[in-house]
XYZ file of C-alpha atoms in Angstrom:
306
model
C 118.766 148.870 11.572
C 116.995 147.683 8.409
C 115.321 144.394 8.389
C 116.958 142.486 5.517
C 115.085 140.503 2.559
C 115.959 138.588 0.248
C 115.267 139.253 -3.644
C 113.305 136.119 -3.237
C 109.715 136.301 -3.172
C 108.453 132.722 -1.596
C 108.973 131.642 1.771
C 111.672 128.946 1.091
C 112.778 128.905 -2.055
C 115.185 126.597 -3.371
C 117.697 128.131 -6.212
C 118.625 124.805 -7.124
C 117.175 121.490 -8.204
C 118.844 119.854 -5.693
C 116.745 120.606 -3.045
C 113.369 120.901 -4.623
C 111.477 118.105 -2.257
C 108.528 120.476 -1.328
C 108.029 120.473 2.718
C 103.941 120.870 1.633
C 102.984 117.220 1.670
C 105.842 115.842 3.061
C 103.782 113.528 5.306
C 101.563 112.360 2.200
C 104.414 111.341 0.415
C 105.353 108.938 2.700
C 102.032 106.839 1.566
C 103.479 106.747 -2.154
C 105.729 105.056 -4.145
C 108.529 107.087 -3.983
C 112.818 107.734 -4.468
C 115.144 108.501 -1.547
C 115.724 112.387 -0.694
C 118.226 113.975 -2.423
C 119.107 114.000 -6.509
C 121.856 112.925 -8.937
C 124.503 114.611 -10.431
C 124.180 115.177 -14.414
C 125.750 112.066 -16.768
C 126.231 109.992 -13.061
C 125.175 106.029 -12.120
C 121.728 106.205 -10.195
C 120.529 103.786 -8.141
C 116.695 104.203 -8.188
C 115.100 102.899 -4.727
C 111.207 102.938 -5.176
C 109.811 103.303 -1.582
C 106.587 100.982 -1.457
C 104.903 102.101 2.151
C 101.493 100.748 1.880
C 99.092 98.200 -0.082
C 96.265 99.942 -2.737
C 93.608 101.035 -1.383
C 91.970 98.556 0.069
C 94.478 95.714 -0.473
C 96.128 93.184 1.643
C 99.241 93.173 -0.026
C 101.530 94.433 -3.218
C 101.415 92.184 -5.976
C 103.365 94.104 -8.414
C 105.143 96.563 -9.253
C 105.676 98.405 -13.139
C 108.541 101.214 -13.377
C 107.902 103.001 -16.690
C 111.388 104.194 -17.519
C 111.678 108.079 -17.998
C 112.997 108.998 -21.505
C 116.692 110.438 -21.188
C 117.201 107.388 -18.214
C 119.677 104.499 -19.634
C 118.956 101.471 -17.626
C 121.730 98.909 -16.465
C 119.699 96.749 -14.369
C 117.011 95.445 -11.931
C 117.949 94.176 -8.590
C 116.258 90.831 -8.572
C 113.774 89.975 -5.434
C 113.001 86.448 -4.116
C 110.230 84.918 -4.684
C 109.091 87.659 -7.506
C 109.619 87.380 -11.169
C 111.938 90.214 -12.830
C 111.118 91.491 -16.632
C 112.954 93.997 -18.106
C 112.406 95.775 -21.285
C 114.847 98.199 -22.768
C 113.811 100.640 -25.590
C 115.756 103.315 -26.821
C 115.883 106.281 -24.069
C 113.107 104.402 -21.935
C 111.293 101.267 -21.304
C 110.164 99.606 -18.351
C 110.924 97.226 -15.550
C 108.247 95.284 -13.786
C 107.943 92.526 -10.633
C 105.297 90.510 -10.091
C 104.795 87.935 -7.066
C 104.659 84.187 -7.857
C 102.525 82.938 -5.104
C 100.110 85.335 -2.983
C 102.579 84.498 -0.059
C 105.571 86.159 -2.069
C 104.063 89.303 -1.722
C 104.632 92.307 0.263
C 101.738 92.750 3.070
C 99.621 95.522 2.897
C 101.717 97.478 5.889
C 105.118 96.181 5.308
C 107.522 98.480 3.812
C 110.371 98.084 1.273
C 112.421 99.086 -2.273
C 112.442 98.106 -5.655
C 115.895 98.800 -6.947
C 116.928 99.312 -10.543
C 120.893 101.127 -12.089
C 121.074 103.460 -14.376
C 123.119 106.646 -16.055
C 120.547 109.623 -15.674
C 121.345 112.491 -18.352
C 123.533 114.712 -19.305
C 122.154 117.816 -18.867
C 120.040 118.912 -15.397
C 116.406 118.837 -15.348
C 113.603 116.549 -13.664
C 112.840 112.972 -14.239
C 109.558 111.432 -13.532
C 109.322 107.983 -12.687
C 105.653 106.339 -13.656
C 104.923 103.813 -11.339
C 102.172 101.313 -11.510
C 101.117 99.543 -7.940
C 99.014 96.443 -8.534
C 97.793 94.365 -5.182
C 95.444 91.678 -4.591
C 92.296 93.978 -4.368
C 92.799 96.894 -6.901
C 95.659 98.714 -8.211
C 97.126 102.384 -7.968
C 98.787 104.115 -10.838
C 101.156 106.798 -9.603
C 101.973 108.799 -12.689
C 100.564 112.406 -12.655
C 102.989 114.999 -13.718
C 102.554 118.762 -12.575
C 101.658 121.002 -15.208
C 103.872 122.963 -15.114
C 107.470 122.913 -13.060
C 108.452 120.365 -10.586
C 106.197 120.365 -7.468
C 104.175 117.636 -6.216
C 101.966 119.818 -4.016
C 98.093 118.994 -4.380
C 99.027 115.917 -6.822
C 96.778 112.749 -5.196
C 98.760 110.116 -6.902
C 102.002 111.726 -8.244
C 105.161 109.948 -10.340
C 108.379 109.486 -8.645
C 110.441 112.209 -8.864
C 114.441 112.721 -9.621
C 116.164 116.067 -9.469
C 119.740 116.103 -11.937
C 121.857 118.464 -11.377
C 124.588 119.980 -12.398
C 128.204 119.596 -11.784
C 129.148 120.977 -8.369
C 125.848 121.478 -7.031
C 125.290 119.662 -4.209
C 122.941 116.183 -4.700
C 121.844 117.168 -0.345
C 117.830 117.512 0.112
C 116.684 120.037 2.737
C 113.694 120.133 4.714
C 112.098 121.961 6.806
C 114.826 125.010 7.283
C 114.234 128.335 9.192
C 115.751 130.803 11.164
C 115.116 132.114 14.390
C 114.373 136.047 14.115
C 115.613 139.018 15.824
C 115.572 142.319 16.703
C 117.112 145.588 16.290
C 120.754 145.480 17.964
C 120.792 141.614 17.977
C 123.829 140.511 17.238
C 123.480 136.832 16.665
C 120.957 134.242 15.737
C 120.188 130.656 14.503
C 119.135 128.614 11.670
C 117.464 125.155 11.474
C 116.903 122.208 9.113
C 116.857 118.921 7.841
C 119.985 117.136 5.618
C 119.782 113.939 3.994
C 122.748 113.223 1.593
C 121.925 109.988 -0.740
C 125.154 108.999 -0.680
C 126.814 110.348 1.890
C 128.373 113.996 2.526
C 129.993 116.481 4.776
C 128.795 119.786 5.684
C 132.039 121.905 5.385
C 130.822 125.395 5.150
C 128.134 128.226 5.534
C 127.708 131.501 4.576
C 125.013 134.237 4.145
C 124.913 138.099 3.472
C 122.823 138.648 6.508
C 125.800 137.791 9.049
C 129.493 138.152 9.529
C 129.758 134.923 10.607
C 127.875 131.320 9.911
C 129.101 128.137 11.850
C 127.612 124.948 12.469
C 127.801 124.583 16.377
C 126.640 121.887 18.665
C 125.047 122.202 22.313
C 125.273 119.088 24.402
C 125.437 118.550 28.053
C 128.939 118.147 29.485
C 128.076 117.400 33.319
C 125.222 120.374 34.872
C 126.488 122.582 32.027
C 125.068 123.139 29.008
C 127.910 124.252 26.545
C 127.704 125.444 22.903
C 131.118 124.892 20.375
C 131.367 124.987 16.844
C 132.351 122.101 14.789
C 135.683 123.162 12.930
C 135.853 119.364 11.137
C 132.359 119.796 9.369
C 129.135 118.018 9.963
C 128.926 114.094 8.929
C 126.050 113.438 6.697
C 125.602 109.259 6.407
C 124.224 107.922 3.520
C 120.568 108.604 3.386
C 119.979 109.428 6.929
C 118.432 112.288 7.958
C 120.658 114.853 10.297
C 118.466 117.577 12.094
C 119.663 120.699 13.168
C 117.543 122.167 15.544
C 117.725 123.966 18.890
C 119.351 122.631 21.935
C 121.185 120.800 19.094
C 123.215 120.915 15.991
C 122.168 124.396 14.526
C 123.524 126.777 12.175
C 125.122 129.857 14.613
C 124.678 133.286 12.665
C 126.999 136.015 13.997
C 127.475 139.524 13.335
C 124.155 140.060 12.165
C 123.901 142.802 9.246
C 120.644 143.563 10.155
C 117.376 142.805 12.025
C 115.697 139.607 10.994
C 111.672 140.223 11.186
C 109.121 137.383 10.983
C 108.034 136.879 7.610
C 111.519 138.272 5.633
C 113.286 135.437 3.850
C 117.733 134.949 3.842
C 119.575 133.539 1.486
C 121.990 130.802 2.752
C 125.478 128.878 0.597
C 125.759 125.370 2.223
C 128.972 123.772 1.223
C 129.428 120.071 1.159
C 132.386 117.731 0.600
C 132.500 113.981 -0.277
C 134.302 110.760 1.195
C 136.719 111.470 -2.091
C 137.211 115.373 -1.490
C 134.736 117.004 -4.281
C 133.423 119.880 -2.933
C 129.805 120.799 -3.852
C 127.623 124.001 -2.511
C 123.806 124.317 -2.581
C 121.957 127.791 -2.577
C 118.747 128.367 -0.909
C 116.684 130.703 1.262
C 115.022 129.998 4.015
C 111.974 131.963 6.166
C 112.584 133.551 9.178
C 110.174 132.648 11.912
C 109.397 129.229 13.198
C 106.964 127.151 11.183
C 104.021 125.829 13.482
C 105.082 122.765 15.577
C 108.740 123.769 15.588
C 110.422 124.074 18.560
C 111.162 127.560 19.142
C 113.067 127.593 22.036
C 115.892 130.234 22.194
C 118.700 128.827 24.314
C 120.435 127.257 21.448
C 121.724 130.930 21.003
C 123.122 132.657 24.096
C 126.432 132.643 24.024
């Protein structure tokens, strides 16, 4: 059998917007000031959550907050905070919203997490918005506004803007993480895939399919007494609002079947994830994923004996 490729040359590559979060510096991102996983549909309402994790460098607390306003971004308004003053300024195609604490008990302690919220209409046509955000505190301040050079990763950036993938109509808004699948070997029929879903505002994982099998289900193993069983899920996998949903093995896991060829370490496969919404609009989202488990996965290959 001939180990199958993809046309693809990097090790996950995304074909869409919509799942452009980069899994490099996943863990750094965290420490930024940063917008929920996942995109927005092209001419759609947005509500922009800006993740504060952490004080400046430094710092005790966050004193402020500036959002500079991305041109092509119409804003409809600021979600007000207690004890912080709200100003808004609206300029044609951008402008800029901006809290400040009234009394150094009003603000948000160094370690203390939480979101700035603003509305508005992103554009019309797909593309990437970037979000400048200015983080002031009692000790210092940190500007997090650098743009890549060129396209839309984050990678390497120390102090990068928030970014917002729009995309077009019936691509799916769902950011993926970490995906993978297991490989295989000559005469192998089946295998498995694995990764990480978070829908911003909520989806259902209806469908799968990929040149390299016959068959792709989502299946679940769970414990039903001293038996470990394995079914698929013919209703679709529920994706809450903004909460991650891991499939990985001895859990929820993509089940390949009828595989067209060997899968080697190293080789790439192209995947079609199709999603549909609490009001039935069906979305898909293309991307390829590396075979082989990344280091620190779990690897273990019971998910996918039948």
């Amino acid at each position: 059998m001939n180990t199958f490729t993809s046309p693809f040359t990097p090790a996950f590559t995304v074909k869409t917007l919509a799942a452009c979060a980069m899994l490099a510096g996943a863990a750094a991102a965290l420490a930024h000031v940063t917008l929920p996983p996942g995109g927005a549909t092209v001419g759609s309402d947005y509500n922009a959550a800006f993740r504060v994790g952490h004080a400046c460098e430094g710092a005790n607390a966050t004193t402020g907050l500036a959002v500079r306003l991305p041109k092509g971004f119409v804003l409809t308004d600021a979600q007000a905070r207690k004890g912080w003053k709200l100003d808004v300024q609206k300029n044609a195609g951008d402008g800029e919203v901006r809290w400040t604490a009234e009394t150094p008990q009003d603000a948000l302690p160094g370690k203390e997490r939480s979101e700035f919220v603003l509305r508005g209409k992103v554009p019309g046509t797909p593309g990437t918005l970037w979000f400048k955000v200015l983080q002031t505190c009692d000790v210092g301040a940190a500007d997090w506004a650098e743009v890549p050079a060129s396209g839309n990763s984050t990678a390497g950036l120390k102090a990068p803007a928030a970014k917002l993938n729009v995309v077009a109509q019936g691509v799916a808004t769902v950011d993926v993480q970490g995906g993978w699948v297991r490989q295989s070997v000559p005469g192998q029929s089946g295998t498995g895939a694995f990764m990480k879903l978070t829908a911003p505002t909520g989806a259902k994982l209806v469908g799968i399919s990929t040149p390299a099998a016959g068959v792709a289900e989502v299946h679940e193993m769970k414990m039903e007494g001293d038996t470990m069983k394995m079914r698929e899920l013919p209703g679709g996998l529920d994706l809450p609002a903004g909460q991650t949903v891991e499939l990985k093995p001895g859990g929820y896991h993509v089940m390949m079947m009828d595989l067209k060829g060997a899968l080697a370490k190293g080789a790439t496969v192209p995947f079609t994830l199709k999603f549909e919404d609490a009001k039935g609009v069906k979305t898909a989202l293309d991307l390829t994923l590396p075979v082989g488990a990344p280091e620190g996965a779990d690897a273990g290959g019971a998910a996918h004996k039948h």
